[in-house]
Amino acid sequence: MTLMQEPPAGQRNGLPEYLERVSRGDREAFAALYRQTAPRMFGICLRMLDTRHEAEETLQDVYLTVWRKAGQFDPERGSAMTWLATIARNRARDRLRTRTAAREDPIALDDDWADAAPNAEDLALAGDDSARVHRCLGTLEPVDQRLIRTAFFDGATYTQLAARAARPLGTIKSRIRRALVRLKECLA
Amino acid sequence: MTDTEIPEATDPDILAAELAFGLLDDAEAGPALRLLARDTAFQALHDRWLGYALALFASTAEDPPEWIWRAIERQLPANDTMDQLNRRVARWRFAALAASVALLVTTGGGALWLGSSAVPHPAEAPQTIAQAPAPAAPMVAMLQGKAGVVSVAFDQTAGTLTVSNGKLGLDARHTAQLWVIPADGVPRSLGVLPADRPVWRTAPGTTAGLLNTAATIAVSVEPLGGSPTGLPTGPAILTGKLMQAG
């Protein structure tokens, strides 16, 4: 089967249907689901894990999990893409946690330079929603941006962020919560 | 900012954001996950935040290398035979339909087209000999699937095939038909399994030559009386490889 062919017209948004068929062991639906969603899931794995090798292994893990758990997807409870991405993120985070050495590189809180934001071309490709989130994230203080990005991309929790930033847990929590409130206001 | 003024995440929206961005440790995430499981409003908030979080990833989408898909397929549970068989059944069904249409066209009208039930049964309906316990047989197959388990034993010396049926749970309008699929991939009927007998023995006759270790044995769901086309028309519910016993 050629994987890279475009899905037939009318099936492009059929992710919930694909998942339902996958839950009954339908491999063709599984292949179609993979075709449509793997690039984004691979993007998540690549971004969260250090090496391509880890991302490639984790992507397999993600889809084997999808194969087993497709029956648990409930379209009433959210979009299929979000459900898939949650699995991708969780598997990538599990992978990070199984490492002998968790990522511990320090996060500097005392400088003001912003982390590299995606360029305009990337944003245009990614669509409006993404551009809006990046723009709002960009309105936060550089340090807060860095903390939120690190939380998501490195799979780091409050506790891990506090350790890496060498700050008390309470400081980090309150700082990020305030940043989330601002992010929410900007995105509203 | 001092550490004494930690704002609690009393706002469910912020709790949803913390969960979506993965900020909570396992202990903290527990209550939030339970809330997620039962509160639809919280689910909606969480889904929106997760959407935002994922938007940060959108610019990183990249086609994975082709080999990853093949690796995933290889790791799927081993019900490949059943799956491939069902895909083939779909093709046979199409071929049978196409043949019927061709017949309809060549006869120039609909008068002869009486539906699939009018298509003659395959001539070599295997003969039911007797119900008896299976003798020790040199070739065996365990047919497995969701419907149950059926064991098949083929005695090459006597040329008899003994089948122990489990309950396959078919309704009164359907019957289970046994097939051998040799290396050429074209199924040949071994007969219809009698629903009322736990053990059934048949003499496959010429088909016996196809019963070797290259063959797959399968059971498909067919209309009463067996497949009208001579090829499986319904889904394959059980399959197994024929193996040399002992």
XYZ file of C-alpha atoms in Angstrom:
434
model
C 0.000 0.000 0.000
C 1.335 3.404 -0.804
C 1.219 5.525 2.253
C 1.781 8.884 0.786
C -1.213 8.979 -1.466
C -3.843 11.540 -0.614
C -6.906 10.254 1.196
C -9.982 10.123 -1.002
C -12.069 13.271 -1.070
C -14.714 13.308 1.618
C -12.610 11.284 4.011
C -10.208 13.996 4.998
C -12.027 14.814 8.158
C -13.111 11.294 8.914
C -10.752 10.796 11.842
C -13.504 9.786 14.311
C -14.809 7.283 11.784
C -11.328 5.926 11.195
C -10.826 5.496 14.925
C -14.111 3.672 15.222
C -13.084 1.292 12.437
C -9.623 0.853 13.923
C -11.254 -0.204 17.192
C -12.807 -3.085 15.214
C -9.405 -4.086 13.841
C -9.741 -2.411 10.435
C -6.201 -2.044 9.148
C -7.093 -0.019 6.093
C -8.699 2.598 8.305
C -5.583 2.458 10.469
C -3.371 3.106 7.439
C -5.560 6.019 6.373
C -5.489 7.438 9.876
C -1.717 7.162 9.894
C -1.411 8.884 6.508
C -3.431 11.811 7.697
C -2.022 12.294 11.156
C 1.511 10.907 11.315
C 3.315 14.108 10.219
C 1.866 16.062 13.126
C 2.490 13.292 15.617
C 6.021 12.916 14.300
C 6.457 16.668 14.757
C 5.487 16.330 18.402
C 7.891 13.442 18.925
C 10.728 15.266 17.183
C 10.158 18.400 19.175
C 9.977 16.658 22.530
C 12.783 14.161 22.080
C 16.404 14.919 21.404
C 17.190 12.546 18.607
C 15.441 11.452 15.443
C 16.023 7.896 16.496
C 14.012 8.378 19.681
C 11.293 10.217 17.782
C 11.037 7.425 15.226
C 10.738 4.764 17.897
C 8.244 6.774 19.863
C 6.100 7.355 16.773
C 5.743 3.575 16.397
C 4.856 3.355 20.040
C 2.235 6.085 19.555
C 0.454 4.279 16.734
C 0.598 0.883 18.428
C -1.076 2.573 21.388
C -3.663 4.096 19.050
C -4.308 0.640 17.600
C -4.967 -0.794 21.060
C -6.899 2.122 22.500
C -8.933 3.338 19.537
C -12.077 2.014 21.225
C -11.548 4.429 24.088
C -11.831 7.472 21.870
C -15.117 9.253 22.533
C -16.047 11.827 19.887
C -18.343 13.507 22.415
C -15.329 14.311 24.488
C -13.083 16.132 22.097
C -11.480 16.083 18.711
C -9.715 13.041 17.342
C -6.589 15.050 16.566
C -6.371 16.200 20.164
C -6.864 12.639 21.399
C -4.061 11.431 19.148
C -1.786 14.293 20.133
C -2.365 13.547 23.798
C -1.181 10.004 23.209
C 1.836 11.301 21.279
C 2.726 13.701 24.036
C 2.263 11.115 26.768
C 4.325 8.499 24.980
C 7.070 11.043 24.333
C 6.972 12.071 27.966
C 7.152 8.442 29.090
C 10.157 8.071 26.867
C 11.796 11.085 28.458
C 11.144 9.657 31.896
C 12.665 6.283 31.169
C 15.989 7.856 30.388
C 18.709 7.252 32.896
C 19.334 10.964 33.032
C 16.285 13.186 32.749
C 16.810 16.427 30.942
C 18.260 18.758 33.514
C 19.843 21.584 31.593
C 19.314 24.760 33.589
C 16.688 27.300 32.588
C 17.991 30.831 32.940
C 15.471 33.198 34.503
C 17.658 36.246 34.670
C 17.986 37.233 31.067
C 15.559 38.882 28.785
C 16.194 37.510 25.368
C 13.312 35.677 23.839
C 13.651 32.140 22.568
C 13.661 31.667 18.845
C 10.095 31.880 17.644
C 9.014 30.083 14.471
C 9.496 32.163 11.365
C 6.645 33.721 9.436
C 6.755 31.061 6.746
C 6.349 28.250 9.247
C 3.465 30.038 10.874
C 1.706 30.599 7.581
C 1.944 26.878 6.900
C 0.666 25.990 10.317
C -2.543 27.971 10.031
C -4.332 30.733 11.893
C -4.709 29.050 15.231
C -1.033 28.365 15.491
C -0.107 31.899 14.468
C -2.459 33.279 17.110
C -1.035 31.094 19.866
C 2.503 32.012 18.917
C 1.593 35.709 18.813
C -0.007 35.556 22.262
C 2.858 33.554 23.666
C 5.101 36.267 22.287
C 3.334 38.900 24.390
C 4.439 37.170 27.596
C 7.691 37.973 29.349
C 10.525 36.072 27.699
C 11.168 34.039 30.841
C 7.533 32.986 31.079
C 7.554 32.025 27.433
C 10.572 29.893 28.055
C 8.984 28.162 31.034
C 5.775 27.370 29.169
C 7.603 26.149 26.098
C 9.882 24.018 28.227
C 6.930 22.563 30.104
C 5.287 21.502 26.913
C 8.182 20.623 24.676
C 10.359 18.939 27.291
C 7.440 17.401 29.142
C 8.638 19.135 32.294
C 6.339 19.505 35.284
C 6.276 22.372 37.794
C 8.631 20.427 40.018
C 11.118 19.790 37.244
C 10.933 23.373 36.033
C 11.626 24.636 39.552
C 14.654 22.380 39.822
C 15.986 23.401 36.448
C 15.403 27.092 37.093
C 16.829 26.742 40.617
C 13.831 28.522 42.103
C 11.368 27.491 44.798
C 8.410 25.521 43.509
C 5.960 28.180 44.690
C 7.721 30.878 42.714
C 7.582 28.867 39.539
C 3.954 27.872 40.046
C 2.712 31.385 40.668
C 4.755 32.775 37.836
C 3.406 30.265 35.332
C -0.172 30.536 36.568
C -0.094 34.279 36.069
C 1.358 33.762 32.623
C -1.423 31.289 31.783
C -4.025 33.840 32.871
C -2.466 36.395 30.536
C -2.279 33.846 27.750
C -5.955 33.027 28.252
C -6.884 36.706 28.051
C -4.886 37.185 24.877
C -6.369 34.097 23.229
C -9.950 34.870 24.273
C 6.997 38.285 43.889
C 7.210 36.333 47.125
C 6.589 32.688 47.745
C 3.857 33.377 50.248
C 1.409 34.512 47.596
C 0.947 31.450 45.446
C -2.304 31.818 43.581
C -4.112 28.509 43.743
C -5.431 27.192 40.485
C -9.010 27.620 41.623
C -9.973 28.770 38.155
C -10.866 25.540 36.340
C -9.636 27.143 33.146
C -6.138 27.464 34.585
C -6.270 23.953 36.018
C -7.252 22.740 32.549
C -4.304 24.668 31.097
C -1.915 23.146 33.633
C -3.134 19.699 32.746
C -2.951 20.373 29.009
C 0.543 21.829 29.173
C 1.657 18.906 31.309
C 2.709 21.011 34.275
C 1.208 18.811 36.965
C 3.096 15.996 38.638
C 1.374 12.643 38.762
C 0.059 13.307 42.281
C -1.354 16.685 41.300
C -2.679 15.447 37.996
C -4.783 12.722 39.645
C -7.659 14.927 40.848
C -7.539 16.915 37.603
C -7.760 13.737 35.543
C -10.727 12.523 37.583
C -12.420 15.846 36.956
C -11.620 15.454 33.278
C -13.263 12.047 33.263
C -16.608 13.231 34.597
C -17.017 16.959 33.918
C -17.879 17.848 30.348
C -17.334 21.583 30.885
C -13.836 20.861 32.170
C -13.270 18.577 29.213
C -14.124 21.429 26.858
C -11.689 23.766 28.612
C -8.977 21.139 28.571
C -9.560 20.392 24.924
C -9.238 24.047 24.021
C -5.972 24.419 25.929
C -4.649 21.263 24.426
C -5.547 22.713 21.040
C -3.504 25.815 21.865
C -0.640 23.729 23.142
C -0.729 21.619 19.994
C -0.796 24.736 17.856
C 2.709 25.346 19.144
C 3.644 22.062 17.535
C 1.889 22.673 14.251
C 4.914 24.256 12.643
C 6.953 21.156 13.428
C 4.896 18.678 11.388
C 7.141 16.488 9.284
C 6.540 13.404 7.153
C 8.003 10.411 8.953
C 10.227 8.092 6.903
C 8.345 5.338 5.074
C 9.915 2.495 7.037
C 8.162 3.547 10.224
C 4.765 2.567 8.860
C 6.068 -0.841 7.816
C 7.558 -1.305 11.285
C 4.222 -0.425 12.872
C 2.334 -2.842 10.631
C 4.747 -5.635 11.517
C 4.108 -5.090 15.209
C 0.331 -5.286 15.011
C -1.155 -8.375 16.643
C -0.955 -11.477 14.501
C -4.411 -11.697 13.073
C -2.929 -10.924 9.684
C -4.238 -14.060 8.058
C -7.813 -13.253 8.996
C -7.444 -9.711 7.882
C -5.908 -10.516 4.527
C -8.477 -13.219 4.037
C -11.330 -10.818 4.630
C -9.827 -8.390 2.195
C -9.650 -11.198 -0.335
C -13.243 -12.187 0.395
C -14.233 -8.642 -0.505
C -12.501 -9.078 -3.844
C -14.080 -12.473 -4.506
C -17.463 -11.039 -3.697
C -16.835 -8.313 -6.231
C -15.645 -10.819 -8.812
C -18.740 -12.958 -8.284
C -20.957 -9.932 -8.696
C -19.114 -8.901 -11.836
C -19.571 -12.409 -13.233
C -23.282 -12.248 -12.473
C -23.581 -8.927 -14.206
C -21.688 -10.294 -17.194
C -24.107 -13.219 -17.309
C -26.992 -10.815 -17.154
C -25.561 -8.770 -19.988
C -24.799 -11.756 -22.226
C -28.259 -13.230 -21.760
C -29.648 -9.908 -22.885
C -32.116 -9.346 -20.118
C -33.076 -9.688 -16.515
C -35.219 -12.793 -16.860
C -32.437 -15.163 -15.947
C -31.178 -13.017 -13.161
C -32.814 -14.494 -10.133
C -30.362 -13.336 -7.538
C -27.489 -15.128 -5.987
C -29.621 -17.932 -4.558
C -30.315 -19.152 -8.088
C -26.636 -19.556 -8.928
C -25.881 -23.297 -8.922
C -23.992 -24.694 -5.985
C -20.524 -26.005 -6.619
C -20.866 -29.551 -7.876
C -18.490 -31.242 -5.486
C -20.397 -30.883 -2.247
C -18.362 -32.995 0.132
C -20.063 -36.001 1.434
C -20.877 -36.362 5.092
C -19.813 -39.752 6.257
C -20.455 -40.149 9.925
C -19.985 -38.542 13.233
C -17.256 -40.256 15.134
C -14.368 -39.362 17.371
C -11.345 -38.215 15.476
C -8.589 -40.758 14.975
C -5.023 -39.625 15.500
C -4.329 -37.678 12.333
C -1.075 -36.594 10.800
C -2.166 -33.072 9.773
C -3.938 -30.670 12.094
C -5.108 -27.092 12.123
C -6.499 -25.045 14.979
C -8.802 -22.444 13.501
C -9.082 -19.433 15.714
C -10.997 -16.214 15.687
C -13.390 -14.177 17.759
C -16.181 -16.634 17.009
C -14.462 -19.522 18.782
C -12.137 -22.386 18.008
C -12.532 -25.209 15.538
C -10.019 -28.007 15.241
C -9.412 -29.784 11.970
C -7.536 -33.046 11.544
C -6.695 -34.634 8.205
C -5.857 -38.307 8.034
C -3.793 -38.635 4.863
C -3.951 -42.416 4.828
C -7.705 -42.644 5.105
C -8.267 -39.406 3.186
C -10.696 -38.181 5.815
C -11.064 -34.803 7.387
C -12.431 -34.594 10.921
C -13.726 -31.329 12.248
C -14.637 -30.554 15.855
C -17.024 -27.646 15.874
C -17.356 -25.349 18.765
C -20.435 -23.163 19.025
C -19.907 -20.461 16.449
C -22.913 -18.390 17.417
C -24.342 -18.025 13.915
C -27.985 -17.105 13.481
C -30.517 -19.466 11.923
C -30.145 -17.941 8.470
C -26.420 -18.517 8.172
C -24.092 -21.429 8.097
C -20.382 -21.949 8.565
C -18.467 -23.187 5.537
C -15.021 -24.739 5.658
C -12.407 -23.839 3.053
C -8.901 -24.797 2.169
C -6.767 -22.014 0.756
C -3.703 -23.540 -0.873
C -0.614 -21.697 -1.986
C -2.403 -20.307 -5.055
C -4.653 -18.299 -2.735
C -7.905 -19.542 -4.281
C -10.202 -21.115 -1.690
C -11.826 -24.500 -2.326
C -14.833 -25.571 -0.347
C -14.461 -28.445 2.068
C -18.130 -28.353 2.903
C -20.658 -26.801 5.199
C -20.248 -27.445 8.922
C -23.432 -29.009 10.302
C -24.637 -26.783 13.110
C -26.076 -29.688 15.089
C -23.017 -31.918 15.273
C -20.015 -31.429 17.506
C -17.822 -33.652 15.358
C -18.121 -33.922 11.630
C -16.152 -36.074 9.266
C -15.873 -35.710 5.530
C -13.860 -37.072 2.644
C -12.495 -34.171 0.678
C -11.883 -36.283 -2.440
C -9.838 -34.401 -5.024
C -9.453 -31.441 -2.711
C -7.430 -33.680 -0.379
C -4.356 -33.061 -2.538
C -4.451 -29.451 -1.442
C -4.280 -30.282 2.248
C -0.617 -29.740 3.026
C 1.443 -27.437 5.177
C 1.280 -24.663 2.605
C -2.489 -24.457 3.089
C -4.618 -22.301 5.312
C -7.953 -23.593 6.531
C -10.715 -21.078 7.089
C -14.361 -20.869 8.055
C -16.573 -18.260 6.452
C -20.144 -17.230 7.167
C -22.417 -18.164 4.286
C -26.113 -18.364 3.477
C -27.823 -21.640 4.401
C -26.677 -24.357 2.036
C -23.278 -22.792 1.538
C -21.747 -20.184 -0.701
C -23.775 -19.765 -3.874
C -20.716 -18.772 -5.881
C -18.224 -21.482 -5.012
C -16.025 -18.892 -3.301
C -16.470 -17.376 0.152
C -19.078 -14.632 0.104
C -19.212 -13.811 3.800
C -16.546 -12.796 6.291
C -13.903 -15.320 7.315
C -14.421 -15.838 11.033
C -11.794 -18.476 11.759
C -8.482 -19.336 10.183
C -5.493 -21.472 10.923
C -2.490 -23.011 9.202
C -2.397 -26.701 8.512
C 0.503 -28.295 10.352
C 2.112 -31.676 10.523
C 1.209 -33.208 13.872
C 3.803 -35.089 15.902
